[in-house]
Short mmCIF file of C-alpha atoms and ligand atoms in Angstrom, two decimals:
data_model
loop_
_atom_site.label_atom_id
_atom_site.label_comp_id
_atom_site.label_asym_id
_atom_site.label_seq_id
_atom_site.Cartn_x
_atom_site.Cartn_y
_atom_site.Cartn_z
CA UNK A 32 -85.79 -114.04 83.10
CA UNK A 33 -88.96 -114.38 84.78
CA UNK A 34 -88.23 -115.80 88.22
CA UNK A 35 -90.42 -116.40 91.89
CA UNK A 36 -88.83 -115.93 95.09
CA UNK A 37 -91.17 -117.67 97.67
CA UNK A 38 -90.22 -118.44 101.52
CA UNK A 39 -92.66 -120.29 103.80
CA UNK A 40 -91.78 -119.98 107.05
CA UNK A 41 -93.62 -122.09 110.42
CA UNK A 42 -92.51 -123.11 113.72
CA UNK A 43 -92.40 -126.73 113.89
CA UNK A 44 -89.99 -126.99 117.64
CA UNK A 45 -87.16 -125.83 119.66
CA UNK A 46 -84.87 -126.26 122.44
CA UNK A 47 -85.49 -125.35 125.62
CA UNK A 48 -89.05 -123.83 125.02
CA UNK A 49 -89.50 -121.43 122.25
CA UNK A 50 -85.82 -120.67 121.67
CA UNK A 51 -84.45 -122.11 118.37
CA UNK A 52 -84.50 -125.01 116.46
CA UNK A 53 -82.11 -127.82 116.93
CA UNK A 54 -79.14 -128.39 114.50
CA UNK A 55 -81.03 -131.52 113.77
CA UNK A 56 -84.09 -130.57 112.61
CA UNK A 57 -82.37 -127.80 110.67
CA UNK A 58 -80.18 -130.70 108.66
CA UNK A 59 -83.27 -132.16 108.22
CA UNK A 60 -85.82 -129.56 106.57
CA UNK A 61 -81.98 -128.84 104.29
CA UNK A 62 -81.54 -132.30 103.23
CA UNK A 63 -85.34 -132.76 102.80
CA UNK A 64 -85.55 -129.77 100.62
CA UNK A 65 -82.12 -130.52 98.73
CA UNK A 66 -83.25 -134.32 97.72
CA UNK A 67 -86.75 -133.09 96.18
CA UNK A 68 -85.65 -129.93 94.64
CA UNK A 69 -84.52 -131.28 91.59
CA UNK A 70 -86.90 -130.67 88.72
CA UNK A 71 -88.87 -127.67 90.89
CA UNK A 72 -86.72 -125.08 92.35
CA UNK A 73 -83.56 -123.46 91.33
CA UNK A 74 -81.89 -122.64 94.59
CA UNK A 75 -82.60 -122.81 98.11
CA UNK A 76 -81.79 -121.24 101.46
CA UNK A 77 -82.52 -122.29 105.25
CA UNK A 78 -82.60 -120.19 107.68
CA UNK A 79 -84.12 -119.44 111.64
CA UNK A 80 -85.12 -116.18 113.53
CA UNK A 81 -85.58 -117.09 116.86
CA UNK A 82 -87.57 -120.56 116.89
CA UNK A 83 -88.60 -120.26 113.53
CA UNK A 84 -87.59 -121.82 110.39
CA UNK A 85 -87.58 -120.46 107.35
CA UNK A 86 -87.26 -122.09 103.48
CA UNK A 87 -86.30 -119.46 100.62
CA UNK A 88 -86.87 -120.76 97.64
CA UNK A 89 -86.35 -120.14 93.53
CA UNK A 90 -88.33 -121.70 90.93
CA UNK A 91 -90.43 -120.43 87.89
CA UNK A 92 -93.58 -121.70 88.74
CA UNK A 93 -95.14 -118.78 89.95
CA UNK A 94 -96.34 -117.72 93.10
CA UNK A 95 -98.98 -119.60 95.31
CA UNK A 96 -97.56 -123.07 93.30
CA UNK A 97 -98.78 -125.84 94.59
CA UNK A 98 -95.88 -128.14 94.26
CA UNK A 99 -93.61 -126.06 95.90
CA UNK A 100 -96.02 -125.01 98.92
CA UNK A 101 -96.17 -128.70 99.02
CA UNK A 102 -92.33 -129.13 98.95
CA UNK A 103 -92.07 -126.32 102.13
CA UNK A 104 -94.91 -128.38 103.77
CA UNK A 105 -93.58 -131.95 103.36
CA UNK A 106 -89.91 -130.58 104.63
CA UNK A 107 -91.71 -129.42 107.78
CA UNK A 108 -93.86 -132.62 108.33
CA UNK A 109 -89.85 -134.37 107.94
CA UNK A 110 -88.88 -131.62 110.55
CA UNK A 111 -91.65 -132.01 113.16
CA UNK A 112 -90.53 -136.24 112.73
CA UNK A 113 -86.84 -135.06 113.93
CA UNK A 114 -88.77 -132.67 116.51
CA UNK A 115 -90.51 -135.33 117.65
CA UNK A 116 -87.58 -137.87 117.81
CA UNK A 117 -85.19 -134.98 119.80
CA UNK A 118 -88.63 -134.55 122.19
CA UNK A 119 -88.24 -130.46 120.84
CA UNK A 120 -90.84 -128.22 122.71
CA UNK A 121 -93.85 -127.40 120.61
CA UNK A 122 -92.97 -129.82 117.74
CA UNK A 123 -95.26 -128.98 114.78
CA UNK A 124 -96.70 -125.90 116.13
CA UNK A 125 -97.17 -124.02 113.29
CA UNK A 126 -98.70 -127.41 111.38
CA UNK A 127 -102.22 -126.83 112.05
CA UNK A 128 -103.88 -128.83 109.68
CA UNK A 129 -103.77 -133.00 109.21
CA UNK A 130 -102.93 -132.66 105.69
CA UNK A 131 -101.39 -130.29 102.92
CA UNK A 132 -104.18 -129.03 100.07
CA UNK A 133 -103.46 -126.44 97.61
CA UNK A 134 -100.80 -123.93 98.92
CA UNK A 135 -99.96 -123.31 103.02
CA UNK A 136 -102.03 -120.07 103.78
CA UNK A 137 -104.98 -121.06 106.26
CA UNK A 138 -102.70 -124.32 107.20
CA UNK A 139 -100.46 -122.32 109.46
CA UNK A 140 -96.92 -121.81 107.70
CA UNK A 141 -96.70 -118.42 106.71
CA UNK A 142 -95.57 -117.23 103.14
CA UNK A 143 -94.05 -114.05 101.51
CA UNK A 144 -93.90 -114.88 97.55
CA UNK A 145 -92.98 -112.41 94.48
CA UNK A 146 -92.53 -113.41 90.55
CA UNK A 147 -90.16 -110.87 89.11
CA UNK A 148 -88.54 -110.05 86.05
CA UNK A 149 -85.23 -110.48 86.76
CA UNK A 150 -83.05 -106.86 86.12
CA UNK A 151 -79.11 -107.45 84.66
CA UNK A 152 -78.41 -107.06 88.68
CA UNK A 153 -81.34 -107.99 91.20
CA UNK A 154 -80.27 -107.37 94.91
CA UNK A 155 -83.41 -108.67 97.80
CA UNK A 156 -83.44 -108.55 101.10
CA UNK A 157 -85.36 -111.69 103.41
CA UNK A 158 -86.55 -110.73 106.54
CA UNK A 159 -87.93 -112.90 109.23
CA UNK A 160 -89.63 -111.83 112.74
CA UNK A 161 -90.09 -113.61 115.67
CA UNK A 162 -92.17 -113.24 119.03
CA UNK A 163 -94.04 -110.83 116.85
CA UNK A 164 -96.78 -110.18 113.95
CA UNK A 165 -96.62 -108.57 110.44
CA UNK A 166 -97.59 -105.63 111.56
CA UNK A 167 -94.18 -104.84 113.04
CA UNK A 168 -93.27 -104.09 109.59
CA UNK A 169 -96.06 -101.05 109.21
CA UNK A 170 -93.29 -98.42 110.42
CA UNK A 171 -90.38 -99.41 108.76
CA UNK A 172 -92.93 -99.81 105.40
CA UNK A 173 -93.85 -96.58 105.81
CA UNK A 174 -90.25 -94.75 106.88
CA UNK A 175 -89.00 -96.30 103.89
CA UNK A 176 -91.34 -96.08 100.99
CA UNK A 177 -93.19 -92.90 102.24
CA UNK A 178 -90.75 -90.47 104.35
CA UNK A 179 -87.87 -88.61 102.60
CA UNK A 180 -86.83 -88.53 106.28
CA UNK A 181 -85.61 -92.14 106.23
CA UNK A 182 -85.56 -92.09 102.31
CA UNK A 183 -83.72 -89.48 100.62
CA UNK A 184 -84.18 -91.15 97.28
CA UNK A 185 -87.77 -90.42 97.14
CA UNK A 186 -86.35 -86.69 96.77
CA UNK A 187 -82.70 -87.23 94.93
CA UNK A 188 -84.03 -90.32 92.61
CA UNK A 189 -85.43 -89.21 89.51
CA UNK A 190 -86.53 -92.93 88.79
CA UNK A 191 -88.45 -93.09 92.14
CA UNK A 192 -90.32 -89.59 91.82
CA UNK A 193 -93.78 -90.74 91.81
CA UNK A 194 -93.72 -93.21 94.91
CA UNK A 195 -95.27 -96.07 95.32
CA UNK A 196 -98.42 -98.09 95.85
CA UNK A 197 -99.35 -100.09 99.28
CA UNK A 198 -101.23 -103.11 99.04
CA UNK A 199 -103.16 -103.17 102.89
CA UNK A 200 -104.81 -106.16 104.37
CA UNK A 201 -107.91 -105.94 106.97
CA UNK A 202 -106.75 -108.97 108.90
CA UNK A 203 -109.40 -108.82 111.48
CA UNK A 204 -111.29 -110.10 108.39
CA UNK A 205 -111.60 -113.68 108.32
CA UNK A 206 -113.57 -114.22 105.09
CA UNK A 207 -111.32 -113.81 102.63
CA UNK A 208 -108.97 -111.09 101.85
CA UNK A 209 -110.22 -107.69 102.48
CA UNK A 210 -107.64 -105.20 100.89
CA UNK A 211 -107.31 -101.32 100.06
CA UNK A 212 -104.49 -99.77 98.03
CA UNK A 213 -103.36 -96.56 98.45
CA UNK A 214 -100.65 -94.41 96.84
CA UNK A 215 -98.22 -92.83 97.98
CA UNK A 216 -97.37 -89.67 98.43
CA UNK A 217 -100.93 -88.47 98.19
CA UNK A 218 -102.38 -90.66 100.31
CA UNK A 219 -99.77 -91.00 103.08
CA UNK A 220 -102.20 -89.38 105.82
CA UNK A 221 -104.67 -92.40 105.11
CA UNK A 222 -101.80 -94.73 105.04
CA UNK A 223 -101.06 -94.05 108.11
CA UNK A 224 -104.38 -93.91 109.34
CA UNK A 225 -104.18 -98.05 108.94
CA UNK A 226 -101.09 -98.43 109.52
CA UNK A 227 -100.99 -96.99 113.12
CA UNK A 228 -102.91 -100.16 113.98
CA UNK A 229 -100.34 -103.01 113.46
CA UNK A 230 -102.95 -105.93 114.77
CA UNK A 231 -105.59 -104.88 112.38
CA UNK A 232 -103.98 -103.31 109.20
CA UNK A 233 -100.66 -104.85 107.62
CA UNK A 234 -99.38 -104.03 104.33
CA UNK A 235 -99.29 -107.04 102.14
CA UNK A 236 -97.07 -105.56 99.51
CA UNK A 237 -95.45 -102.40 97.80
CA UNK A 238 -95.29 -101.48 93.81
CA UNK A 239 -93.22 -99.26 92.53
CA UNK A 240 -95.57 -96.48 90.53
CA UNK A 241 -92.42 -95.65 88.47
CA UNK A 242 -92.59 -98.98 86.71
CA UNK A 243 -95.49 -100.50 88.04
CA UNK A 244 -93.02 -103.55 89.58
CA UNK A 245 -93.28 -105.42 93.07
CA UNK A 246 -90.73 -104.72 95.32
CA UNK A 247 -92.16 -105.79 98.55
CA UNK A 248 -93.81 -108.80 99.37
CA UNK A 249 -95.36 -109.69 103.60
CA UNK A 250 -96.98 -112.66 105.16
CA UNK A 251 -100.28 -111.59 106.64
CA UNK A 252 -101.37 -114.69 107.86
CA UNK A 253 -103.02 -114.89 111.69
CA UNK A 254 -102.68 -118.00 113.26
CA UNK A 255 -105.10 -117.27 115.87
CA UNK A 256 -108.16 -116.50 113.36
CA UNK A 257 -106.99 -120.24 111.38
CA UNK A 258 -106.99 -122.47 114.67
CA UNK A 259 -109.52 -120.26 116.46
CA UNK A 260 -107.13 -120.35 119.73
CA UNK A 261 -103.61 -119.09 120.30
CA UNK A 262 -100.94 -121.34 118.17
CA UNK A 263 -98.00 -118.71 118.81
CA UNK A 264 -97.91 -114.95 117.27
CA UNK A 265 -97.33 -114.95 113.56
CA UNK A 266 -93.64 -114.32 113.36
CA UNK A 267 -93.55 -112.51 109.88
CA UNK A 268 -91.18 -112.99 107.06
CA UNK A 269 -90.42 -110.26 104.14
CA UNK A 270 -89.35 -109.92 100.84
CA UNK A 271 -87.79 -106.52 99.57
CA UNK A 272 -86.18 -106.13 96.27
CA UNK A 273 -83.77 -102.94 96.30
CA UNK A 274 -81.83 -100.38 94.87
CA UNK A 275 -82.12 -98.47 90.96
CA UNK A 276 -85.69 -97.50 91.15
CA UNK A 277 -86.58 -99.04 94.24
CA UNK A 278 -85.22 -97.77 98.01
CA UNK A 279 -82.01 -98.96 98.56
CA UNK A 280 -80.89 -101.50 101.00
CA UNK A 281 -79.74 -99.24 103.12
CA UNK A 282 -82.79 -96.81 103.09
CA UNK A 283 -85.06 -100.39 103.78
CA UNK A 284 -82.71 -100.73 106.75
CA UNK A 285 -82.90 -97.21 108.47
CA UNK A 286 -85.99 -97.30 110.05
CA UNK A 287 -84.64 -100.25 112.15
CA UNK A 288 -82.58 -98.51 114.10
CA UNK A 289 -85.46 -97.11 116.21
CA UNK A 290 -86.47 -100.03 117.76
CA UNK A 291 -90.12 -99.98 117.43
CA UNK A 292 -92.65 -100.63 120.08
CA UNK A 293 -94.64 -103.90 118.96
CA UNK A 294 -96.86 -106.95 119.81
CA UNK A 295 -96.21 -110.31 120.93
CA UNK A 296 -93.52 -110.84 123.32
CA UNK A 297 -94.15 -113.07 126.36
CA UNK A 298 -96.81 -115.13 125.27
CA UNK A 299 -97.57 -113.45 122.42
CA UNK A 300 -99.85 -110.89 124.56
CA UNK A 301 -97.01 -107.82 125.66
CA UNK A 302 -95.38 -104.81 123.98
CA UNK A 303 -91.56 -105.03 123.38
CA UNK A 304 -89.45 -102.99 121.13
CA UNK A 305 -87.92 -104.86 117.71
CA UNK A 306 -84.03 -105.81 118.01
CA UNK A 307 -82.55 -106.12 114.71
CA UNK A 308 -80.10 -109.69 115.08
CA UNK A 309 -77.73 -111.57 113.28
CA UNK A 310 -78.96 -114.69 111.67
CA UNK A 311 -80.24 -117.60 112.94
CA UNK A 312 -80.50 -116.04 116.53
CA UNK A 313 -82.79 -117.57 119.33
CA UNK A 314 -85.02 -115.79 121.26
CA UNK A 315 -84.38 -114.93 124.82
CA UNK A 316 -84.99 -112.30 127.71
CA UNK A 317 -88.79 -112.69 128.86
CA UNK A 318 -89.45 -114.90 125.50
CA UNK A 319 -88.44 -111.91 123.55
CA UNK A 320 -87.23 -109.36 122.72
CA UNK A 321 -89.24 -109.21 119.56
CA UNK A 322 -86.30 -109.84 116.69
CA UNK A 323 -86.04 -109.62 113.51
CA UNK A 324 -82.92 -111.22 111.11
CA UNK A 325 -82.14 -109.71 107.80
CA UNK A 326 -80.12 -111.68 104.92
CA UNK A 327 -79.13 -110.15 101.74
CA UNK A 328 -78.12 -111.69 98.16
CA UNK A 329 -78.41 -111.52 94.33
CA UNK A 330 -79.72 -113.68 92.20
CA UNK A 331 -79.52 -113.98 88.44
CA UNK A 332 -81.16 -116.89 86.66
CA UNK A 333 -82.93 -118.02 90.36
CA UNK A 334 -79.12 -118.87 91.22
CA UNK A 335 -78.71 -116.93 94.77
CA UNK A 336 -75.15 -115.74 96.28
CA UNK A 337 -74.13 -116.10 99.64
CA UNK A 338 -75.98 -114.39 102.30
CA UNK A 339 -74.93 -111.37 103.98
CA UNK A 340 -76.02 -111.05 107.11
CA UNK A 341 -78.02 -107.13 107.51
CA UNK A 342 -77.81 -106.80 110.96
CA UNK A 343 -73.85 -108.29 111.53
CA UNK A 344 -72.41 -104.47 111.53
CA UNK A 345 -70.87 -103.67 114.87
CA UNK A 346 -73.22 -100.63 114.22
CA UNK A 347 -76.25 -102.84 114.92
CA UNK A 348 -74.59 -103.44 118.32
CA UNK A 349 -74.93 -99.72 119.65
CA UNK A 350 -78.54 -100.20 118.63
CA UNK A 351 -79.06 -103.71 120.29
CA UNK A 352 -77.96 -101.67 123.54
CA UNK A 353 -80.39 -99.11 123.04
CA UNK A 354 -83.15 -101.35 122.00
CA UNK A 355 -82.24 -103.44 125.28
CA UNK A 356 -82.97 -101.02 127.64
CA UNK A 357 -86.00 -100.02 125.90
CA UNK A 358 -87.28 -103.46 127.04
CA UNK A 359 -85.36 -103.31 130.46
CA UNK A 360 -88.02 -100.36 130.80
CA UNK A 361 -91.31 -101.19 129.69
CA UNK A 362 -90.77 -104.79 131.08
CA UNK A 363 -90.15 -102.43 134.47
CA UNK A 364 -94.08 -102.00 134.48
CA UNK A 365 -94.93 -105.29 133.92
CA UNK A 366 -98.53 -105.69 133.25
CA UNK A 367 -99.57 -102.17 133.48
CA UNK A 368 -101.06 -100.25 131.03
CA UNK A 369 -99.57 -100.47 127.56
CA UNK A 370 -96.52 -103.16 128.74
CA UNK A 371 -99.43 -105.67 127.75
CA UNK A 372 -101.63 -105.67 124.70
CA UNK A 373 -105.12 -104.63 124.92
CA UNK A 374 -107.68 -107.27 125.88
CA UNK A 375 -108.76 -109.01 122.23
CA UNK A 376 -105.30 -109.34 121.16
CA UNK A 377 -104.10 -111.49 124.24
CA UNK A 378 -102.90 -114.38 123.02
CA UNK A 379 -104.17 -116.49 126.00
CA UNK A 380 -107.37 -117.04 127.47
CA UNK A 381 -106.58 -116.52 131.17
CA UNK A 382 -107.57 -112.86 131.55
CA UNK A 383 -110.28 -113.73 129.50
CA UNK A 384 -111.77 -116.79 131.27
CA UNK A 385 -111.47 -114.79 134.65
CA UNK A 386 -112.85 -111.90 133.98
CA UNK A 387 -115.90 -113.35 132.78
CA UNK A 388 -115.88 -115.35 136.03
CA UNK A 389 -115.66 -111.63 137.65
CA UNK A 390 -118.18 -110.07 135.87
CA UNK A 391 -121.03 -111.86 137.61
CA UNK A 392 -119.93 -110.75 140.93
CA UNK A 393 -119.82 -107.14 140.17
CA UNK A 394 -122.90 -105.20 141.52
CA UNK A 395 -124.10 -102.02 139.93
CA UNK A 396 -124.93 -99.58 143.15
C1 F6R B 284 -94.52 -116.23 122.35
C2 F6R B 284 -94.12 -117.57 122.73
C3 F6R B 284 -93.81 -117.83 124.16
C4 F6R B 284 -94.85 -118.76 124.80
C5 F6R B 284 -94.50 -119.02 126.29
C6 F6R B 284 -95.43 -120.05 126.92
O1 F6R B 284 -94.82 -116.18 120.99
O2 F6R B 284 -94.06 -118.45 121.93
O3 F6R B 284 -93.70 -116.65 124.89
O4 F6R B 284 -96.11 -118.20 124.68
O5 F6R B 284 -93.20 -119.50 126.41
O6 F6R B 284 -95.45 -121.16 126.08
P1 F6R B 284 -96.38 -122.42 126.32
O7 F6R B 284 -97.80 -121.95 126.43
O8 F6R B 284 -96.12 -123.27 125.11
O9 F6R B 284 -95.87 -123.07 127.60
MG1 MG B 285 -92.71 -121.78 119.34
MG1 MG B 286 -91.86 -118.04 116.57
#
């Protein structure tokens, strides 16, 4: 059966700054989303990564469907009422348009979307980031689709033998989608040519070359290039399918481990390293550290199990502590060097504002 996983993801308020949602806004966007799903989706799932919210939903209308980017929208409108009522901080952040039209990309939710054909058993993993961008996901793309290191099926996997294809995004591009593919394994040393530059280059999705399938699906929105000013960093979500012919889930989960150096942060505008956390986690120690929840399931007919939580494992604890003092450290240097992002990828216009202010006053001698 032909079925579309979509989840649209924004940040429409939480408690105590930009820690989590409430519980009340949470019941809300569910029972908003359970009364009009009748007719449109299959199944549903709501879930937050630090003070995000996130709507996974299964339909067969395809992806980009209007009616169901509408159905995510309208559930956060009902959300950012309930944020509004509960006087959440930043209640409708992430809404940065007046009024829905077409499908949420350049309106501020962000979406990850994939129409498979359903196989006899179809595992997928959903991701979600917060306190970070999409391109946190360049390394672990690339450990896991690209490196035999991280991904001993690309060598003992018959069915995986000729790699895979990366979609890439320009996002500095603002007028319209500017995108490269590139296969790999031949063109891994030009894959990673991009994707050493998470803020510019994200990959937007991955195809098996085996069967020609999708098995990975990103957001790439930027908030900051759709409002033209900082609206919060754009807190990624992912879609992986896995196993057979595809990495399996724990070969998607490996890279993980190392705790990768990445944007956002404080106020969007530092460099902290990516804890993997159990779901529906806040965010907390200097607005961070960037996170990122995992949740697995199956579906079959767009019906989805239970999820299981990725990063629950007491093993994920040893790396928490490790990833922990990587931030106890760079956070030692505070704004020094590479402990902040470099100057046209600060998410604020302080540093901005005052060094044009400087500027005049320097002399040349
Ligand atoms: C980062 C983030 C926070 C805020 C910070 C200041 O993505 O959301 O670090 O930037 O808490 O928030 P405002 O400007 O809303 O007071
Ligand atoms: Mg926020
Ligand atoms: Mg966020």
């Amino acid at each position: 059966m032909k079925v579309t996983l979509s989840v649209i993801k924004a940040d429409i308020g939480s408690i105590g700054g930009h820690l989590k949602p409430s519980a009340m806004l949470f019941d809300r966007v569910r029972s908003f989303v359970g009364e009009r799903a009748k007719g449109l989706l299959i199944d549903h799932y709501i879930g937050s990564a630090g003070d995000d919210i996130h709507i996974l939903m299964t339909h067969t209308k395809g992806v980009d469907n209007e009616d169901v980017h509408k159905l995510a929208w309208d559930a956060f409108v009902a959300g950012t009422e309930t944020a509004k009522i509960q006087g959440l901080y930043g209640a409708g952040q992430d809404l940065l348009k007046d009024a829905f039209s077409g499908n949420v990309r350049g309106l501020g939710p962000a979406s990850a979307e994939m129409e498979i054909e359903e196989r006899p058993n179809e595992p997928f993993l959903l991701f979600a980031a917060d306190k970070t961008d999409p391109g946190a996901f360049n390394l672990p793309l690339y450990l896991s689709y690209s490196d035999p290191m991280f991904c001993p099926g690309l060598m003992l996997a018959p069915n995986m033998n000729k790699g895979f294809t990366y979609t890439i995004m320009d996002v500095s591009h603002t007028e319209g989608d500017r995108v490269i593919e590139l296969n790999s394994p031949e063109d891994i040393y030009n894959i990673a040519c991009l994707l050493r530059d998470n803020e510019r280059f994200v990959v937007e999705s991955i195809h098996s070359r085996n069967t020609g399938e999708q098995c990975v699906s990103v957001s790439t929105s930027r908030l900051h290039n759709i409002a033209g000013k900082y609206t919060g960093k754009d807190d990624p979500v992912l879609l992986a399918r896995t196993q057979g012919y595809f990495p399996s889930t724990g070969e998607v989960l490996q890279p993980y481990q190392i705790g990768h150096f990445v944007g956002g942060f404080m106020r969007g505008s530092h460099v902290g390293p990516l804890m993997p956390l159990k779901l529906n986690t806040g965010t907390s120690f200097f607005d961070g550290p960037p996170l990122i929840t995992g949740a697995a399931f199956c579906v079959q007919d767009g019906k989805l199990t239970e999820p299981v939580d990725l990063f629950e494992h007491p093993f994920w604890d040893h790396v928490r502590d490790n990833v922990s003092r990587k931030a106890l450290d760079i956070r030692r240097q505070g704004f020094s060097g590479s402990a902040m992002l470099p100057f046209n990828e600060l998410e604020y216009t302080g540093i901005v504002e005052r060094l044009g202010v400087l500027d005049e006053k320097f002399k040349v001698r």
